[in-house]
PDB file of C-alpha atoms in Angstrom:
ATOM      1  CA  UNK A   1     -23.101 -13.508  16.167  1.00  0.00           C
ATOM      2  CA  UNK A   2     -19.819 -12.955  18.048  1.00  0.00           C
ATOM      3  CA  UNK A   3     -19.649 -14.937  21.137  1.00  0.00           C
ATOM      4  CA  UNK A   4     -18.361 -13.830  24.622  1.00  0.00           C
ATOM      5  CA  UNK A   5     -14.975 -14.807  23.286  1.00  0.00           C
ATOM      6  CA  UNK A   6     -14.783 -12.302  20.685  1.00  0.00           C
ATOM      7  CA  UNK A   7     -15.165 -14.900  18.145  1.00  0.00           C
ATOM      8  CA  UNK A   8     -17.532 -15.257  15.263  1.00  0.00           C
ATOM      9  CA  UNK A   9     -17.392 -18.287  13.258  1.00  0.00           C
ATOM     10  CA  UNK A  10     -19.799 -17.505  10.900  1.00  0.00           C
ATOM     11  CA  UNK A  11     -17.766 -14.441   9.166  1.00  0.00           C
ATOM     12  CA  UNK A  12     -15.580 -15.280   6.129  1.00  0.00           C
ATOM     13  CA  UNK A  13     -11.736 -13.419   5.881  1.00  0.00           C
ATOM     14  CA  UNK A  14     -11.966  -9.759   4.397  1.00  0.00           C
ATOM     15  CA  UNK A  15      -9.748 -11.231   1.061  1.00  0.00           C
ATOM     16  CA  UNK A  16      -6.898 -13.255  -0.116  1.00  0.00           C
ATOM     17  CA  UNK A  17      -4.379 -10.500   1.796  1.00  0.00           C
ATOM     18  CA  UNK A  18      -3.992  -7.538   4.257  1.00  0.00           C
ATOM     19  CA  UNK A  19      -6.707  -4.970   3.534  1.00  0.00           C
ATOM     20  CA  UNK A  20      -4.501  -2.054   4.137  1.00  0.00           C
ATOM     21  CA  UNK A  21      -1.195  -3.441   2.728  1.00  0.00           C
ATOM     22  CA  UNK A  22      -3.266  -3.639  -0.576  1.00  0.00           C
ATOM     23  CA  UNK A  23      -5.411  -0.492  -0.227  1.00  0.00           C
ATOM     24  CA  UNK A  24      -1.357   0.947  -0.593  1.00  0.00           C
ATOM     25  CA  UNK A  25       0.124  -1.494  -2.810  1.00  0.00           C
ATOM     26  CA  UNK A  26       2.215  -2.347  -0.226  1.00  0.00           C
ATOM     27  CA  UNK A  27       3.380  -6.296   0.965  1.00  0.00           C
ATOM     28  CA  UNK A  28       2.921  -8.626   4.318  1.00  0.00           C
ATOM     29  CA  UNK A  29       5.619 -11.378   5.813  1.00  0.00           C
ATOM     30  CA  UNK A  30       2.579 -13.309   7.338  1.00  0.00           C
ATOM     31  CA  UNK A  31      -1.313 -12.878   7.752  1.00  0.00           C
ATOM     32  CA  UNK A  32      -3.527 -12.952  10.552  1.00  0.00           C
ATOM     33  CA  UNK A  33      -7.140 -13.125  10.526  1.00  0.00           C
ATOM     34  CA  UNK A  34      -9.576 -11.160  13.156  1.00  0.00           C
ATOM     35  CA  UNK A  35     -11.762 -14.100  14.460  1.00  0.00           C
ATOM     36  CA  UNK A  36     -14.597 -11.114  15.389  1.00  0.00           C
ATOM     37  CA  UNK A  37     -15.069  -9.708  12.158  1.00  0.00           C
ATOM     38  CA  UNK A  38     -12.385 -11.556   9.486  1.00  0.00           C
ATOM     39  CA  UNK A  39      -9.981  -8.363   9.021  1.00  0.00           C
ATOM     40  CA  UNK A  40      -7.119  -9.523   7.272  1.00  0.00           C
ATOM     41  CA  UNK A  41      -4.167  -7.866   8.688  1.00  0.00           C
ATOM     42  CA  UNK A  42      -0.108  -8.289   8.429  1.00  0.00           C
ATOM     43  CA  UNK A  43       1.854  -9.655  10.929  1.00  0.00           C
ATOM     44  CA  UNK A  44       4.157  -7.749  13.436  1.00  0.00           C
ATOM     45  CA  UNK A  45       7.257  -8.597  11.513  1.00  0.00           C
ATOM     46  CA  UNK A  46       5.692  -7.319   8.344  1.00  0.00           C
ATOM     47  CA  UNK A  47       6.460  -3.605   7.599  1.00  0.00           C
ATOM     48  CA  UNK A  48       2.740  -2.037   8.391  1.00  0.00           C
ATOM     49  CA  UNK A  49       1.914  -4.806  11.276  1.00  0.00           C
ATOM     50  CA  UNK A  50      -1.835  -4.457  10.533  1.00  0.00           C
ATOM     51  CA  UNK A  51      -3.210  -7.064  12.720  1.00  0.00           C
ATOM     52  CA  UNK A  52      -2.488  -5.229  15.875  1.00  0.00           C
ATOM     53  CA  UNK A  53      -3.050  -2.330  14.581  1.00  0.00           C
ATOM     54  CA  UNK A  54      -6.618  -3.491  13.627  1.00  0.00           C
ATOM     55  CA  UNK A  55      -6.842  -5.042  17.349  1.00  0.00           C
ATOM     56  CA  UNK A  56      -6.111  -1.558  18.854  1.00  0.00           C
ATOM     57  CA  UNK A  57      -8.341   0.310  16.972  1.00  0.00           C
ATOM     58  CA  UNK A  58     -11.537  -2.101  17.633  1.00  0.00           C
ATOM     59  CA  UNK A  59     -10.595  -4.127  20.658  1.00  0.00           C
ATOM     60  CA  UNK A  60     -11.166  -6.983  18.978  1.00  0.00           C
ATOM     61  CA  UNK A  61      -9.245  -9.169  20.971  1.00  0.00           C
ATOM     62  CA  UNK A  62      -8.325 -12.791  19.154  1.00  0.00           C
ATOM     63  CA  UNK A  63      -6.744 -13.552  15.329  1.00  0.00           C
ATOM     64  CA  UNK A  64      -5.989 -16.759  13.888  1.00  0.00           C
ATOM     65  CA  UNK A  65      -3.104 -17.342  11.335  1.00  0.00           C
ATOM     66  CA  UNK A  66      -4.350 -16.703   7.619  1.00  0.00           C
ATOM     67  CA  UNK A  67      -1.144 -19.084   7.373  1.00  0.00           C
ATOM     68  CA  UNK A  68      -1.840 -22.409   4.868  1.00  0.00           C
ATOM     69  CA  UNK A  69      -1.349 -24.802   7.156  1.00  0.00           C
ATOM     70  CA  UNK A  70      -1.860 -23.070  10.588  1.00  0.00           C
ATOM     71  CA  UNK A  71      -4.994 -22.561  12.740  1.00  0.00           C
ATOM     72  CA  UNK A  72      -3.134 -21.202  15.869  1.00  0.00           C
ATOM     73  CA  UNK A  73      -4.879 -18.296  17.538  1.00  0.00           C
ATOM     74  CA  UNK A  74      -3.496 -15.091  19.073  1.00  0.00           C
ATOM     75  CA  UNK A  75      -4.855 -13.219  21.900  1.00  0.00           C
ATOM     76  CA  UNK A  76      -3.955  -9.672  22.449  1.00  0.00           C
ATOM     77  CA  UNK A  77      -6.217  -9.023  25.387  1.00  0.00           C
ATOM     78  CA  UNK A  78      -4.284 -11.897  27.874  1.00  0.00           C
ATOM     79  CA  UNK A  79      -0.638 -11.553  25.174  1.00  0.00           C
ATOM     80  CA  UNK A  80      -0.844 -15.518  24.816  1.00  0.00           C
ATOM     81  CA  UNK A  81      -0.938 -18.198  21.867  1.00  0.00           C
ATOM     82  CA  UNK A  82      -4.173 -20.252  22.075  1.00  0.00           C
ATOM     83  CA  UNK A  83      -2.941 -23.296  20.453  1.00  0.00           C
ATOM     84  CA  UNK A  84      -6.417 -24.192  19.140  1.00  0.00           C
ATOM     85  CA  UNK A  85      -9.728 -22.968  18.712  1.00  0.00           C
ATOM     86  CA  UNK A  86     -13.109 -22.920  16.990  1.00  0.00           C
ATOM     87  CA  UNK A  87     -12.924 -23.608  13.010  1.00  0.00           C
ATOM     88  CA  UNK A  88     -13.590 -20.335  11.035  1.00  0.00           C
ATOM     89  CA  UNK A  89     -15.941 -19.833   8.158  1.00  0.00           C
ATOM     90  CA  UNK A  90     -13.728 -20.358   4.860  1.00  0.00           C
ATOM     91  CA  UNK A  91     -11.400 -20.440   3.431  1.00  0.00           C
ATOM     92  CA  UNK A  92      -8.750 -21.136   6.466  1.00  0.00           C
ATOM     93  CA  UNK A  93      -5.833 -19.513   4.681  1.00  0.00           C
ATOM     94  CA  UNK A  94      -4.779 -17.268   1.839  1.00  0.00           C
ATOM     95  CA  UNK A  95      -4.318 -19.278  -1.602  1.00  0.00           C
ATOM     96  CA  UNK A  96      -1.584 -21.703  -0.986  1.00  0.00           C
ATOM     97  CA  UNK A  97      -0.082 -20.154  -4.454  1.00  0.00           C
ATOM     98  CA  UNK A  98      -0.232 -16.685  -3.005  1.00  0.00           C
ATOM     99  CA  UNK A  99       3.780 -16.887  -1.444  1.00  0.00           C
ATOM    100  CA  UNK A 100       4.827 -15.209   1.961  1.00  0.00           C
ATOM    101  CA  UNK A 101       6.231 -12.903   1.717  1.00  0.00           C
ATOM    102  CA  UNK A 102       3.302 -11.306  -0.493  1.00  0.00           C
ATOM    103  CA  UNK A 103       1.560 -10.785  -2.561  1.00  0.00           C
ATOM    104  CA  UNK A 104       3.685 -12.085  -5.583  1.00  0.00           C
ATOM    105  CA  UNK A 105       5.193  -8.868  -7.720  1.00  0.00           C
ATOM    106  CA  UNK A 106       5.312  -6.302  -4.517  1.00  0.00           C
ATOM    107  CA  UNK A 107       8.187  -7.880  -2.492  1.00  0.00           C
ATOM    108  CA  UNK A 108      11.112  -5.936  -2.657  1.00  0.00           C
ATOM    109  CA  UNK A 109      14.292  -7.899  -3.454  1.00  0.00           C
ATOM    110  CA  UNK A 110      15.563  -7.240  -0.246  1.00  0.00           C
ATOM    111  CA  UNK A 111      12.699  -7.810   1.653  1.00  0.00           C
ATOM    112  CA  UNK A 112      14.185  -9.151   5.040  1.00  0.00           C
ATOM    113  CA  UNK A 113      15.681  -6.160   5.030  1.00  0.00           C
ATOM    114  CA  UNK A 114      12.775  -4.134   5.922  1.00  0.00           C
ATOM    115  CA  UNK A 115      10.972  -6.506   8.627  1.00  0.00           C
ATOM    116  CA  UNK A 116      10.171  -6.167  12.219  1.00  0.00           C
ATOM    117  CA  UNK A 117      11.156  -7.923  15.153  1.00  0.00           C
TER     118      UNK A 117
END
């Protein structure tokens, strides 16, 4: 159940990688992981920037980086970094094989070339 803090520990991630990035065949710079309902959105620097997109659309207000190595939260609602929070359901990252940029065989060559700031 998703607590007064938008969170819901007890979801797992929606996949290895952003939902709509593959729907397209399209690639991500970084992941980010809705902590309401475990969306799996791109960053903002990636070319579709998913995870705010998927923040606007629901109001779902906090994501954690899908990031190996990472467990830093984002909150949209009050634009801040939450340093910490409440451990997710698993796993806590994409496949530490799985590079960034990815997913392995979609990043163009040039790939800097095409992110966001």
């Amino acid at each position: 159940m998703t607590s007064d803090t938008g969170i819901d520990p007890t979801v797992p991630p929606s996949g290895a990688g952003c939902v709509e990035c593959d729907a397209a065949g399209g690639w991500w710079f970084h992941l980010r992981r809705c902590a309401s309902c475990g969306h799996i959105g791109c960053c903002d620097s990636s070319p579709g920037g998913h995870a705010t997109a998927h923040f606007r659309s629901t109001g779902h207000p906090l994501v954690q980086s899908f990031e190996p190595g990472e467990d830093w939260f984002w909150d949209y609602t009050a634009d801040e970094l939450r340093p910490t929070g409440p451990r997710l359901a698993p796993p806590a990252s994409h496949p530490e094989t799985q590079p960034a940029p990815g997913p392995a065989g979609r990043v163009p060559a040039d790939w800097t070339r095409f992110l966001r700031s």
